[in-house]
PDB file of C-alpha atoms in Angstrom:
ATOM      1  CA  UNK A  17      19.097 -63.750  28.626  1.00 69.00           C
ATOM      2  CA  UNK A  18      16.738 -66.516  30.065  1.00 66.00           C
ATOM      3  CA  UNK A  19      17.858 -69.403  31.036  1.00 74.00           C
ATOM      4  CA  UNK A  20      14.623 -71.383  32.158  1.00 72.00           C
ATOM      5  CA  UNK A  21      14.019 -75.493  32.325  1.00 74.00           C
ATOM      6  CA  UNK A  22      12.879 -76.870  29.072  1.00 76.00           C
ATOM      7  CA  UNK A  23       9.214 -77.722  29.651  1.00 74.00           C
ATOM      8  CA  UNK A  24       6.605 -80.206  26.713  1.00 80.00           C
ATOM      9  CA  UNK A  25       3.723 -78.310  26.846  1.00 81.00           C
ATOM     10  CA  UNK A  26       0.034 -79.645  25.220  1.00 81.00           C
ATOM     11  CA  UNK A  27       1.182 -78.496  22.419  1.00 86.00           C
ATOM     12  CA  UNK A  28      -1.270 -78.699  18.738  1.00 91.00           C
ATOM     13  CA  UNK A  29      -0.569 -80.909  15.477  1.00 94.00           C
ATOM     14  CA  UNK A  30       2.018 -79.705  12.503  1.00 95.00           C
ATOM     15  CA  UNK A  31       1.637 -82.663  10.526  1.00 96.00           C
ATOM     16  CA  UNK A  32       3.273 -82.891   6.528  1.00 95.00           C
ATOM     17  CA  UNK A  33       2.462 -85.284   4.432  1.00 94.00           C
ATOM     18  CA  UNK A  34       4.545 -86.029   0.718  1.00 92.00           C
ATOM     19  CA  UNK A  35       3.418 -88.567  -1.818  1.00 90.00           C
ATOM     20  CA  UNK A  36       3.171 -88.981  -5.701  1.00 87.00           C
ATOM     21  CA  UNK A  37      -0.135 -88.398  -6.917  1.00 87.00           C
ATOM     22  CA  UNK A  38      -2.853 -91.713  -5.873  1.00 89.00           C
ATOM     23  CA  UNK A  39      -0.386 -92.415  -2.681  1.00 92.00           C
ATOM     24  CA  UNK A  40      -2.998 -90.601  -0.441  1.00 94.00           C
ATOM     25  CA  UNK A  41      -2.808 -87.561   0.903  1.00 96.00           C
ATOM     26  CA  UNK A  42      -6.156 -86.536   1.662  1.00 96.00           C
ATOM     27  CA  UNK A  43      -7.861 -89.599   2.361  1.00 97.00           C
ATOM     28  CA  UNK A  44      -4.722 -90.310   5.768  1.00 97.00           C
ATOM     29  CA  UNK A  45      -5.104 -86.945   6.663  1.00 97.00           C
ATOM     30  CA  UNK A  46      -9.070 -87.040   7.106  1.00 98.00           C
ATOM     31  CA  UNK A  47      -9.133 -90.182   8.886  1.00 98.00           C
ATOM     32  CA  UNK A  48      -5.962 -88.153  10.727  1.00 98.00           C
ATOM     33  CA  UNK A  49      -7.938 -85.448  11.284  1.00 98.00           C
ATOM     34  CA  UNK A  50     -10.966 -87.851  13.411  1.00 98.00           C
ATOM     35  CA  UNK A  51      -9.055 -89.728  14.702  1.00 97.00           C
ATOM     36  CA  UNK A  52      -7.698 -86.423  16.871  1.00 97.00           C
ATOM     37  CA  UNK A  53     -10.830 -85.228  17.580  1.00 97.00           C
ATOM     38  CA  UNK A  54     -13.303 -87.520  17.432  1.00 97.00           C
ATOM     39  CA  UNK A  55     -16.040 -84.750  14.787  1.00 97.00           C
ATOM     40  CA  UNK A  56     -15.965 -84.189  11.690  1.00 98.00           C
ATOM     41  CA  UNK A  57     -17.903 -81.175  12.125  1.00 97.00           C
ATOM     42  CA  UNK A  58     -15.114 -80.287  13.947  1.00 98.00           C
ATOM     43  CA  UNK A  59     -11.963 -80.644  10.712  1.00 98.00           C
ATOM     44  CA  UNK A  60     -11.515 -78.116   7.667  1.00 98.00           C
ATOM     45  CA  UNK A  61     -10.660 -79.228   3.806  1.00 98.00           C
ATOM     46  CA  UNK A  62      -8.492 -76.389   1.906  1.00 98.00           C
ATOM     47  CA  UNK A  63      -8.425 -77.847  -1.854  1.00 97.00           C
ATOM     48  CA  UNK A  64      -7.075 -76.897  -4.494  1.00 96.00           C
ATOM     49  CA  UNK A  65      -7.540 -80.293  -5.999  1.00 91.00           C
ATOM     50  CA  UNK A  66      -9.746 -79.034  -8.219  1.00 91.00           C
ATOM     51  CA  UNK A  67     -12.845 -80.174  -5.593  1.00 94.00           C
ATOM     52  CA  UNK A  68     -11.423 -83.253  -5.710  1.00 93.00           C
ATOM     53  CA  UNK A  69     -11.559 -83.748  -1.972  1.00 95.00           C
ATOM     54  CA  UNK A  70     -15.668 -84.196  -2.347  1.00 96.00           C
ATOM     55  CA  UNK A  71     -15.420 -87.493  -3.561  1.00 96.00           C
ATOM     56  CA  UNK A  72     -14.971 -88.602  -0.317  1.00 97.00           C
ATOM     57  CA  UNK A  73     -17.856 -87.249   1.592  1.00 97.00           C
ATOM     58  CA  UNK A  74     -20.455 -89.748   2.684  1.00 97.00           C
ATOM     59  CA  UNK A  75     -18.225 -92.887   0.961  1.00 97.00           C
ATOM     60  CA  UNK A  76     -16.885 -95.818   3.452  1.00 97.00           C
ATOM     61  CA  UNK A  77     -13.157 -96.148   3.547  1.00 95.00           C
ATOM     62  CA  UNK A  78     -11.237 -98.239   5.804  1.00 93.00           C
ATOM     63  CA  UNK A  79     -14.040 -98.543   8.075  1.00 95.00           C
ATOM     64  CA  UNK A  80     -14.777 -95.153   8.439  1.00 97.00           C
ATOM     65  CA  UNK A  81     -18.210 -93.720   7.303  1.00 97.00           C
ATOM     66  CA  UNK A  82     -16.754 -90.124   6.292  1.00 98.00           C
ATOM     67  CA  UNK A  83     -20.623 -88.078   6.167  1.00 97.00           C
ATOM     68  CA  UNK A  84     -20.260 -84.401   4.110  1.00 97.00           C
ATOM     69  CA  UNK A  85     -17.513 -82.233   5.366  1.00 97.00           C
ATOM     70  CA  UNK A  86     -16.619 -78.332   6.074  1.00 98.00           C
ATOM     71  CA  UNK A  87     -14.087 -77.595   3.573  1.00 97.00           C
ATOM     72  CA  UNK A  88     -13.418 -74.015   0.688  1.00 98.00           C
ATOM     73  CA  UNK A  89     -11.821 -74.194  -2.472  1.00 97.00           C
ATOM     74  CA  UNK A  90      -9.405 -72.209  -3.873  1.00 96.00           C
ATOM     75  CA  UNK A  91      -8.945 -71.115  -7.243  1.00 95.00           C
ATOM     76  CA  UNK A  92      -5.911 -69.650  -9.343  1.00 96.00           C
ATOM     77  CA  UNK A  93      -3.966 -67.632  -8.955  1.00 97.00           C
ATOM     78  CA  UNK A  94      -3.702 -69.598  -5.973  1.00 97.00           C
ATOM     79  CA  UNK A  95      -1.724 -67.088  -3.868  1.00 97.00           C
ATOM     80  CA  UNK A  96       0.059 -67.172  -0.193  1.00 97.00           C
ATOM     81  CA  UNK A  97      -2.631 -64.635   1.406  1.00 97.00           C
ATOM     82  CA  UNK A  98      -5.374 -67.288  -0.110  1.00 98.00           C
ATOM     83  CA  UNK A  99      -3.907 -70.122   1.672  1.00 98.00           C
ATOM     84  CA  UNK A 100      -3.728 -67.688   4.805  1.00 97.00           C
ATOM     85  CA  UNK A 101      -6.440 -66.150   4.538  1.00 98.00           C
ATOM     86  CA  UNK A 102      -8.482 -69.106   4.236  1.00 98.00           C
ATOM     87  CA  UNK A 103      -6.904 -71.135   6.923  1.00 98.00           C
ATOM     88  CA  UNK A 104      -7.943 -67.833   9.473  1.00 97.00           C
ATOM     89  CA  UNK A 105     -11.574 -68.533   8.410  1.00 98.00           C
ATOM     90  CA  UNK A 106     -11.599 -72.357   9.852  1.00 98.00           C
ATOM     91  CA  UNK A 107      -9.295 -70.980  12.280  1.00 97.00           C
ATOM     92  CA  UNK A 108     -12.853 -68.013  12.898  1.00 97.00           C
ATOM     93  CA  UNK A 109     -15.049 -70.647  12.196  1.00 97.00           C
ATOM     94  CA  UNK A 110     -13.546 -72.679  15.742  1.00 96.00           C
ATOM     95  CA  UNK A 111     -12.356 -76.195  14.211  1.00 97.00           C
ATOM     96  CA  UNK A 112     -10.023 -78.076  15.368  1.00 97.00           C
ATOM     97  CA  UNK A 113      -8.188 -79.714  12.292  1.00 98.00           C
ATOM     98  CA  UNK A 114      -7.319 -77.660   8.760  1.00 98.00           C
ATOM     99  CA  UNK A 115      -6.203 -79.613   6.345  1.00 98.00           C
ATOM    100  CA  UNK A 116      -4.546 -77.300   3.589  1.00 98.00           C
ATOM    101  CA  UNK A 117      -4.820 -79.900  -0.006  1.00 96.00           C
ATOM    102  CA  UNK A 118      -2.451 -78.937  -1.019  1.00 92.00           C
ATOM    103  CA  UNK A 119       1.070 -76.330  -0.200  1.00 95.00           C
ATOM    104  CA  UNK A 120       2.312 -77.173  -3.416  1.00 95.00           C
ATOM    105  CA  UNK A 121       0.038 -74.754  -5.696  1.00 96.00           C
ATOM    106  CA  UNK A 122       1.181 -72.238  -2.852  1.00 96.00           C
ATOM    107  CA  UNK A 123       4.886 -72.818  -4.989  1.00 94.00           C
ATOM    108  CA  UNK A 124       4.425 -74.100  -8.170  1.00 93.00           C
ATOM    109  CA  UNK A 125       0.990 -73.909  -8.981  1.00 94.00           C
ATOM    110  CA  UNK A 126      -0.907 -71.080 -10.935  1.00 96.00           C
ATOM    111  CA  UNK A 127      -0.196 -67.769  -9.326  1.00 96.00           C
ATOM    112  CA  UNK A 128       2.271 -69.688  -6.834  1.00 96.00           C
ATOM    113  CA  UNK A 129       5.599 -67.878  -6.048  1.00 96.00           C
ATOM    114  CA  UNK A 130       7.254 -69.736  -8.598  1.00 95.00           C
ATOM    115  CA  UNK A 131       5.060 -68.123 -11.319  1.00 95.00           C
ATOM    116  CA  UNK A 132       5.340 -64.696  -9.199  1.00 95.00           C
ATOM    117  CA  UNK A 133       9.065 -64.993  -9.791  1.00 94.00           C
ATOM    118  CA  UNK A 134       9.355 -65.609 -13.243  1.00 93.00           C
ATOM    119  CA  UNK A 135       7.134 -61.899 -13.747  1.00 93.00           C
ATOM    120  CA  UNK A 136       9.083 -60.131 -11.201  1.00 93.00           C
ATOM    121  CA  UNK A 137      12.006 -61.105 -13.177  1.00 90.00           C
ATOM    122  CA  UNK A 138      11.183 -60.364 -16.287  1.00 90.00           C
ATOM    123  CA  UNK A 139      11.802 -56.608 -14.844  1.00 90.00           C
ATOM    124  CA  UNK A 140      13.826 -56.937 -11.688  1.00 89.00           C
ATOM    125  CA  UNK A 141      17.046 -59.689 -10.942  1.00 90.00           C
ATOM    126  CA  UNK A 142      16.262 -62.502  -9.410  1.00 87.00           C
ATOM    127  CA  UNK A 143      18.019 -60.831  -6.073  1.00 89.00           C
ATOM    128  CA  UNK A 144      14.952 -57.716  -5.940  1.00 92.00           C
ATOM    129  CA  UNK A 145      12.571 -61.850  -7.039  1.00 91.00           C
ATOM    130  CA  UNK A 146      12.988 -63.516  -4.280  1.00 92.00           C
ATOM    131  CA  UNK A 147      13.070 -60.571  -1.469  1.00 94.00           C
ATOM    132  CA  UNK A 148       9.518 -59.184  -2.310  1.00 94.00           C
ATOM    133  CA  UNK A 149       8.413 -63.068  -2.813  1.00 94.00           C
ATOM    134  CA  UNK A 150      10.248 -64.088   0.600  1.00 94.00           C
ATOM    135  CA  UNK A 151       8.669 -62.457   3.378  1.00 95.00           C
ATOM    136  CA  UNK A 152       4.931 -63.835   1.175  1.00 96.00           C
ATOM    137  CA  UNK A 153       6.564 -67.752   2.027  1.00 95.00           C
ATOM    138  CA  UNK A 154       7.496 -66.718   5.334  1.00 95.00           C
ATOM    139  CA  UNK A 155       4.491 -65.090   6.352  1.00 96.00           C
ATOM    140  CA  UNK A 156       2.110 -67.722   4.941  1.00 96.00           C
ATOM    141  CA  UNK A 157       4.398 -70.999   7.243  1.00 94.00           C
ATOM    142  CA  UNK A 158       4.219 -68.720  10.098  1.00 94.00           C
ATOM    143  CA  UNK A 159       0.452 -68.577   9.454  1.00 95.00           C
ATOM    144  CA  UNK A 160       0.615 -73.087   9.625  1.00 95.00           C
ATOM    145  CA  UNK A 161       3.251 -72.499  12.411  1.00 92.00           C
ATOM    146  CA  UNK A 162       1.052 -70.702  14.603  1.00 91.00           C
ATOM    147  CA  UNK A 163      -2.445 -72.151  13.734  1.00 93.00           C
ATOM    148  CA  UNK A 164      -4.990 -73.257  16.819  1.00 92.00           C
ATOM    149  CA  UNK A 165      -5.785 -75.673  15.080  1.00 96.00           C
ATOM    150  CA  UNK A 166      -4.336 -78.537  14.770  1.00 96.00           C
ATOM    151  CA  UNK A 167      -3.275 -78.561  11.209  1.00 97.00           C
ATOM    152  CA  UNK A 168      -2.210 -81.039   8.525  1.00 97.00           C
ATOM    153  CA  UNK A 169      -0.211 -79.596   5.696  1.00 97.00           C
ATOM    154  CA  UNK A 170      -0.207 -82.585   1.737  1.00 96.00           C
ATOM    155  CA  UNK A 171       2.746 -81.590  -0.761  1.00 94.00           C
ATOM    156  CA  UNK A 172       3.422 -83.523  -3.622  1.00 90.00           C
ATOM    157  CA  UNK A 173       6.329 -85.228  -4.910  1.00 85.00           C
ATOM    158  CA  UNK A 174       7.810 -85.450  -7.536  1.00 75.00           C
ATOM    159  CA  UNK A 175       7.325 -89.210  -9.419  1.00 66.00           C
ATOM    160  CA  UNK A 176      10.479 -90.922 -10.193  1.00 68.00           C
ATOM    161  CA  UNK A 177      10.364 -93.986 -11.627  1.00 71.00           C
ATOM    162  CA  UNK A 178      12.123 -97.218 -11.122  1.00 76.00           C
ATOM    163  CA  UNK A 179      13.129-100.929 -12.331  1.00 82.00           C
ATOM    164  CA  UNK A 180      13.398-103.138  -9.476  1.00 83.00           C
ATOM    165  CA  UNK A 181      12.705-107.609 -10.513  1.00 84.00           C
ATOM    166  CA  UNK A 182       8.739-108.826  -9.697  1.00 81.00           C
ATOM    167  CA  UNK A 183       8.110-112.247  -8.183  1.00 83.00           C
ATOM    168  CA  UNK A 184       9.185-113.284 -11.861  1.00 83.00           C
ATOM    169  CA  UNK A 185      12.443-111.889 -12.009  1.00 84.00           C
ATOM    170  CA  UNK A 186      11.539-109.523 -14.340  1.00 86.00           C
ATOM    171  CA  UNK A 187      12.671-105.825 -14.372  1.00 85.00           C
ATOM    172  CA  UNK A 188       9.486-103.421 -14.062  1.00 81.00           C
ATOM    173  CA  UNK A 189       8.756-100.100 -13.033  1.00 77.00           C
ATOM    174  CA  UNK A 190       7.960 -98.759 -10.382  1.00 70.00           C
ATOM    175  CA  UNK A 191       6.405 -94.982  -9.232  1.00 60.00           C
ATOM    176  CA  UNK A 192       8.597 -93.618  -6.069  1.00 62.00           C
ATOM    177  CA  UNK A 193       8.476 -90.208  -4.679  1.00 56.00           C
ATOM    178  CA  UNK A 194      10.793 -87.605  -3.965  1.00 63.00           C
ATOM    179  CA  UNK A 195      11.316 -84.582  -3.159  1.00 71.00           C
ATOM    180  CA  UNK A 196       8.031 -82.464  -1.931  1.00 80.00           C
ATOM    181  CA  UNK A 197       7.024 -80.174  -4.040  1.00 77.00           C
ATOM    182  CA  UNK A 198       8.056 -76.745  -2.309  1.00 87.00           C
ATOM    183  CA  UNK A 199      11.064 -74.756  -1.261  1.00 82.00           C
ATOM    184  CA  UNK A 200      13.239 -76.746  -0.228  1.00 80.00           C
ATOM    185  CA  UNK A 201      13.634 -77.162   3.503  1.00 77.00           C
ATOM    186  CA  UNK A 202      10.254 -76.638   4.437  1.00 84.00           C
ATOM    187  CA  UNK A 203       9.462 -80.287   5.906  1.00 80.00           C
ATOM    188  CA  UNK A 204      11.852 -79.076   9.065  1.00 81.00           C
ATOM    189  CA  UNK A 205       9.112 -76.740  10.488  1.00 88.00           C
ATOM    190  CA  UNK A 206       6.739 -79.959  10.649  1.00 93.00           C
ATOM    191  CA  UNK A 207       6.230 -81.707  14.370  1.00 92.00           C
ATOM    192  CA  UNK A 208       6.033 -85.661  11.907  1.00 94.00           C
ATOM    193  CA  UNK A 209       6.377 -85.559   7.965  1.00 93.00           C
ATOM    194  CA  UNK A 210       4.768 -88.543   6.853  1.00 94.00           C
ATOM    195  CA  UNK A 211       5.616 -89.968   2.994  1.00 92.00           C
ATOM    196  CA  UNK A 212       3.680 -92.081   1.024  1.00 93.00           C
ATOM    197  CA  UNK A 213       3.404 -95.002  -1.399  1.00 89.00           C
ATOM    198  CA  UNK A 214       2.171 -96.001  -3.686  1.00 85.00           C
ATOM    199  CA  UNK A 215       0.720 -98.112  -2.229  1.00 89.00           C
ATOM    200  CA  UNK A 216      -0.427 -96.698   0.938  1.00 92.00           C
ATOM    201  CA  UNK A 217       2.799 -97.053   3.059  1.00 94.00           C
ATOM    202  CA  UNK A 218       2.986 -94.576   5.381  1.00 94.00           C
ATOM    203  CA  UNK A 219       7.778 -94.010   6.391  1.00 92.00           C
ATOM    204  CA  UNK A 220       8.388 -91.095   8.992  1.00 92.00           C
ATOM    205  CA  UNK A 221      11.822 -88.884   7.615  1.00 88.00           C
ATOM    206  CA  UNK A 222      10.566 -86.622  10.627  1.00 91.00           C
ATOM    207  CA  UNK A 223       9.421 -87.010  14.414  1.00 93.00           C
ATOM    208  CA  UNK A 224       9.640 -85.184  17.366  1.00 92.00           C
ATOM    209  CA  UNK A 225       7.426 -87.555  18.985  1.00 92.00           C
ATOM    210  CA  UNK A 226       9.372 -90.555  18.914  1.00 93.00           C
ATOM    211  CA  UNK A 227       5.826 -92.863  18.280  1.00 95.00           C
ATOM    212  CA  UNK A 228       6.603 -93.151  14.336  1.00 94.00           C
ATOM    213  CA  UNK A 229       9.968 -93.513  14.343  1.00 89.00           C
ATOM    214  CA  UNK A 230      11.221 -96.351  11.766  1.00 89.00           C
ATOM    215  CA  UNK A 231       8.166 -98.192  11.242  1.00 93.00           C
ATOM    216  CA  UNK A 232       6.157 -99.085   7.864  1.00 94.00           C
ATOM    217  CA  UNK A 233       1.615 -98.899   8.192  1.00 96.00           C
ATOM    218  CA  UNK A 234      -1.136 -97.917   6.785  1.00 96.00           C
ATOM    219  CA  UNK A 235      -2.098 -94.212   8.945  1.00 97.00           C
ATOM    220  CA  UNK A 236      -6.188 -94.132   9.701  1.00 97.00           C
ATOM    221  CA  UNK A 237      -7.423 -92.792  12.721  1.00 97.00           C
ATOM    222  CA  UNK A 238      -6.335 -94.740  14.983  1.00 97.00           C
ATOM    223  CA  UNK A 239      -2.482 -93.176  13.694  1.00 97.00           C
ATOM    224  CA  UNK A 240      -4.608 -89.577  14.736  1.00 97.00           C
ATOM    225  CA  UNK A 241      -6.061 -91.182  18.102  1.00 97.00           C
ATOM    226  CA  UNK A 242      -1.754 -91.660  19.076  1.00 96.00           C
ATOM    227  CA  UNK A 243      -1.319 -88.792  18.570  1.00 95.00           C
ATOM    228  CA  UNK A 244      -4.193 -86.699  20.206  1.00 94.00           C
ATOM    229  CA  UNK A 245      -2.593 -88.649  23.676  1.00 94.00           C
ATOM    230  CA  UNK A 246       0.860 -87.844  23.048  1.00 93.00           C
ATOM    231  CA  UNK A 247       0.581 -84.826  22.435  1.00 91.00           C
ATOM    232  CA  UNK A 248      -2.335 -83.780  25.348  1.00 89.00           C
ATOM    233  CA  UNK A 249       0.509 -85.412  27.838  1.00 88.00           C
ATOM    234  CA  UNK A 250       2.061 -82.398  27.912  1.00 84.00           C
ATOM    235  CA  UNK A 251       1.874 -79.952  30.691  1.00 86.00           C
ATOM    236  CA  UNK A 252      -1.081 -77.614  29.534  1.00 88.00           C
ATOM    237  CA  UNK A 253      -0.960 -74.259  28.842  1.00 88.00           C
ATOM    238  CA  UNK A 254      -2.653 -71.728  30.345  1.00 90.00           C
ATOM    239  CA  UNK A 255      -6.310 -72.163  30.751  1.00 91.00           C
ATOM    240  CA  UNK A 256      -8.850 -68.903  29.257  1.00 93.00           C
ATOM    241  CA  UNK A 257      -9.909 -68.931  33.015  1.00 95.00           C
ATOM    242  CA  UNK A 258      -6.248 -68.669  34.104  1.00 95.00           C
ATOM    243  CA  UNK A 259      -5.958 -65.463  31.827  1.00 95.00           C
ATOM    244  CA  UNK A 260      -8.142 -63.414  32.314  1.00 95.00           C
ATOM    245  CA  UNK A 261      -7.867 -63.518  36.393  1.00 96.00           C
ATOM    246  CA  UNK A 262      -4.532 -62.017  35.863  1.00 96.00           C
ATOM    247  CA  UNK A 263      -5.468 -59.761  33.223  1.00 95.00           C
ATOM    248  CA  UNK A 264      -8.033 -58.742  35.711  1.00 95.00           C
ATOM    249  CA  UNK A 265      -5.413 -58.766  39.294  1.00 95.00           C
ATOM    250  CA  UNK A 266      -2.675 -56.443  36.748  1.00 95.00           C
ATOM    251  CA  UNK A 267      -5.107 -53.456  36.321  1.00 94.00           C
ATOM    252  CA  UNK A 268      -5.661 -53.602  39.354  1.00 93.00           C
ATOM    253  CA  UNK A 269      -2.444 -53.162  40.903  1.00 94.00           C
ATOM    254  CA  UNK A 270      -2.005 -50.555  38.222  1.00 93.00           C
ATOM    255  CA  UNK A 271      -0.249 -51.769  35.782  1.00 94.00           C
ATOM    256  CA  UNK A 272      -0.363 -51.713  31.642  1.00 94.00           C
ATOM    257  CA  UNK A 273      -2.511 -54.088  29.832  1.00 92.00           C
ATOM    258  CA  UNK A 274       0.925 -54.301  26.948  1.00 94.00           C
ATOM    259  CA  UNK A 275       3.127 -54.498  30.200  1.00 95.00           C
ATOM    260  CA  UNK A 276       2.201 -58.386  31.173  1.00 95.00           C
ATOM    261  CA  UNK A 277       3.888 -60.201  28.513  1.00 94.00           C
ATOM    262  CA  UNK A 278       6.899 -58.926  29.011  1.00 94.00           C
ATOM    263  CA  UNK A 279       6.504 -59.378  32.627  1.00 94.00           C
ATOM    264  CA  UNK A 280       6.102 -63.364  32.033  1.00 93.00           C
ATOM    265  CA  UNK A 281       7.688 -63.672  29.110  1.00 91.00           C
ATOM    266  CA  UNK A 282      10.610 -62.061  32.470  1.00 90.00           C
ATOM    267  CA  UNK A 283       9.410 -64.883  34.795  1.00 90.00           C
ATOM    268  CA  UNK A 284       8.709 -67.725  32.120  1.00 87.00           C
ATOM    269  CA  UNK A 285      10.327 -67.243  28.702  1.00 86.00           C
ATOM    270  CA  UNK A 286       6.593 -66.789  26.673  1.00 87.00           C
ATOM    271  CA  UNK A 287       4.013 -64.240  26.413  1.00 91.00           C
ATOM    272  CA  UNK A 288       0.976 -64.568  28.809  1.00 93.00           C
ATOM    273  CA  UNK A 289      -1.059 -67.441  26.859  1.00 88.00           C
ATOM    274  CA  UNK A 290       2.849 -69.476  26.567  1.00 86.00           C
ATOM    275  CA  UNK A 291       2.825 -69.753  30.133  1.00 88.00           C
ATOM    276  CA  UNK A 292       1.323 -73.133  31.821  1.00 90.00           C
ATOM    277  CA  UNK A 293      -0.769 -73.899  33.406  1.00 91.00           C
ATOM    278  CA  UNK A 294       0.779 -73.873  37.275  1.00 90.00           C
ATOM    279  CA  UNK A 295       2.455 -71.210  36.111  1.00 92.00           C
ATOM    280  CA  UNK A 296       0.014 -68.565  35.629  1.00 94.00           C
ATOM    281  CA  UNK A 297      -1.598 -70.187  39.046  1.00 95.00           C
ATOM    282  CA  UNK A 298       1.501 -68.974  40.501  1.00 94.00           C
ATOM    283  CA  UNK A 299       1.408 -66.483  38.809  1.00 95.00           C
ATOM    284  CA  UNK A 300      -1.975 -65.195  39.634  1.00 95.00           C
ATOM    285  CA  UNK A 301      -1.205 -66.425  43.713  1.00 95.00           C
ATOM    286  CA  UNK A 302       1.333 -63.410  44.037  1.00 95.00           C
ATOM    287  CA  UNK A 303      -0.502 -60.753  42.017  1.00 95.00           C
ATOM    288  CA  UNK A 304      -3.387 -61.568  44.634  1.00 95.00           C
ATOM    289  CA  UNK A 305      -1.321 -61.148  47.258  1.00 94.00           C
ATOM    290  CA  UNK A 306       0.330 -58.171  45.858  1.00 94.00           C
ATOM    291  CA  UNK A 307      -2.921 -56.807  45.787  1.00 93.00           C
ATOM    292  CA  UNK A 308      -4.606 -57.656  49.230  1.00 93.00           C
ATOM    293  CA  UNK A 309      -1.049 -55.572  50.811  1.00 91.00           C
ATOM    294  CA  UNK A 310      -1.684 -52.690  48.754  1.00 87.00           C
ATOM    295  CA  UNK A 311      -5.395 -52.948  50.749  1.00 88.00           C
ATOM    296  CA  UNK A 312      -3.928 -53.682  54.052  1.00 84.00           C
ATOM    297  CA  UNK A 313      -1.313 -50.535  53.275  1.00 81.00           C
ATOM    298  CA  UNK A 314      -4.429 -48.561  52.851  1.00 75.00           C
ATOM    299  CA  UNK A 315      -6.338 -49.793  55.787  1.00 71.00           C
ATOM    300  CA  UNK A 316      -3.651 -48.432  57.044  1.00 72.00           C
ATOM    301  CA  UNK A 317      -3.169 -45.068  55.779  1.00 70.00           C
ATOM    302  CA  UNK A 318      -7.295 -44.905  56.336  1.00 68.00           C
ATOM    303  CA  UNK A 319      -6.332 -45.110  59.529  1.00 67.00           C
ATOM    304  CA  UNK A 320      -4.110 -43.076  60.216  1.00 65.00           C
TER     305      UNK A 320
END
C-alpha cells in the first residue's frame, strides 16, 4: 500500500444537470460549455431528444449568440454502446466539452437498460438479467468519468406537482423535479450536480468545488468561466513533452515500455499520464542522471 499526500490537480469537469422538461438543461449546458471553452467549435452535443438542440443554433439566448455547433444525433435503440461510441467520436475529433443530452434515454428510453432488462426477464430471472446489464451500465459511466474532455450530462427528473399559495392566497399547482431518471446513485459520480427548476433556477445538490454550494442562481456563461478557473487552479498534469521525454529516457536505460506505469505508480501513486508536471520533471531528472552515470561507467570500461 502506497501512502501519499493528496494533491488537487488540473482536471476535467463532470457535471450532471437534472430537472423537469422545460427547465433549460440543454441551453444551460451549452452556455456553460461555451464559458469553459470560449469557442463553439470546441463543443460537441450528443442529442437523443429528437434533434431538439438544433433549435438553439443561430439564435441569441441570454445575450449570447449561439452559432451552428457540432452534434451527433442518436436514434433508438438508445443502447449504452451508442453513447460510448458517440463520446469516443467527439474525443477523437478533439472537442474540449461534450454535452450528453440526455442520459435518461440510456436508462428508460427505447432500447435502454430497463427495456433490455424487461426482455431478458422473460427468459431469465432478475438477478441473471442484471448480471448482464450492470457491466454495460458501468462501462458507459466509466466512459463518462474517463473522458478526456469536460462533460455535461443532462437527466430528466421525474415530474411531480405540488400545490402552493400564490400572491393572492389561492392554491395553484407548481411543477417540481424529483429524482433523475437514471440508475440510483449515478449523480454521486459527478463533480457538480445542478438541479434546475421550471423557472431555470439552479440549486446544487452536490458540489466538490465549493463554488456554488447553498446558492440559487441562473447558470450561464459566467458559471462556466468560474468553474474552468477553479479546475485550472490545481497542479498541472504532466505535459506530453515531459511524458515523451520520460518514455525516451526510460527506454534508453533498457527498461521495458510497458513497465513505466508500474514504476510511476510505485513512486507517485499514479500511472505516467496521471502524475503532475512537477513529479514528471523530478522523475525525468532522476532518469537523466542514471543515463549520465551509465555513460560514465561505459567510458571507464572502454578506457580499461
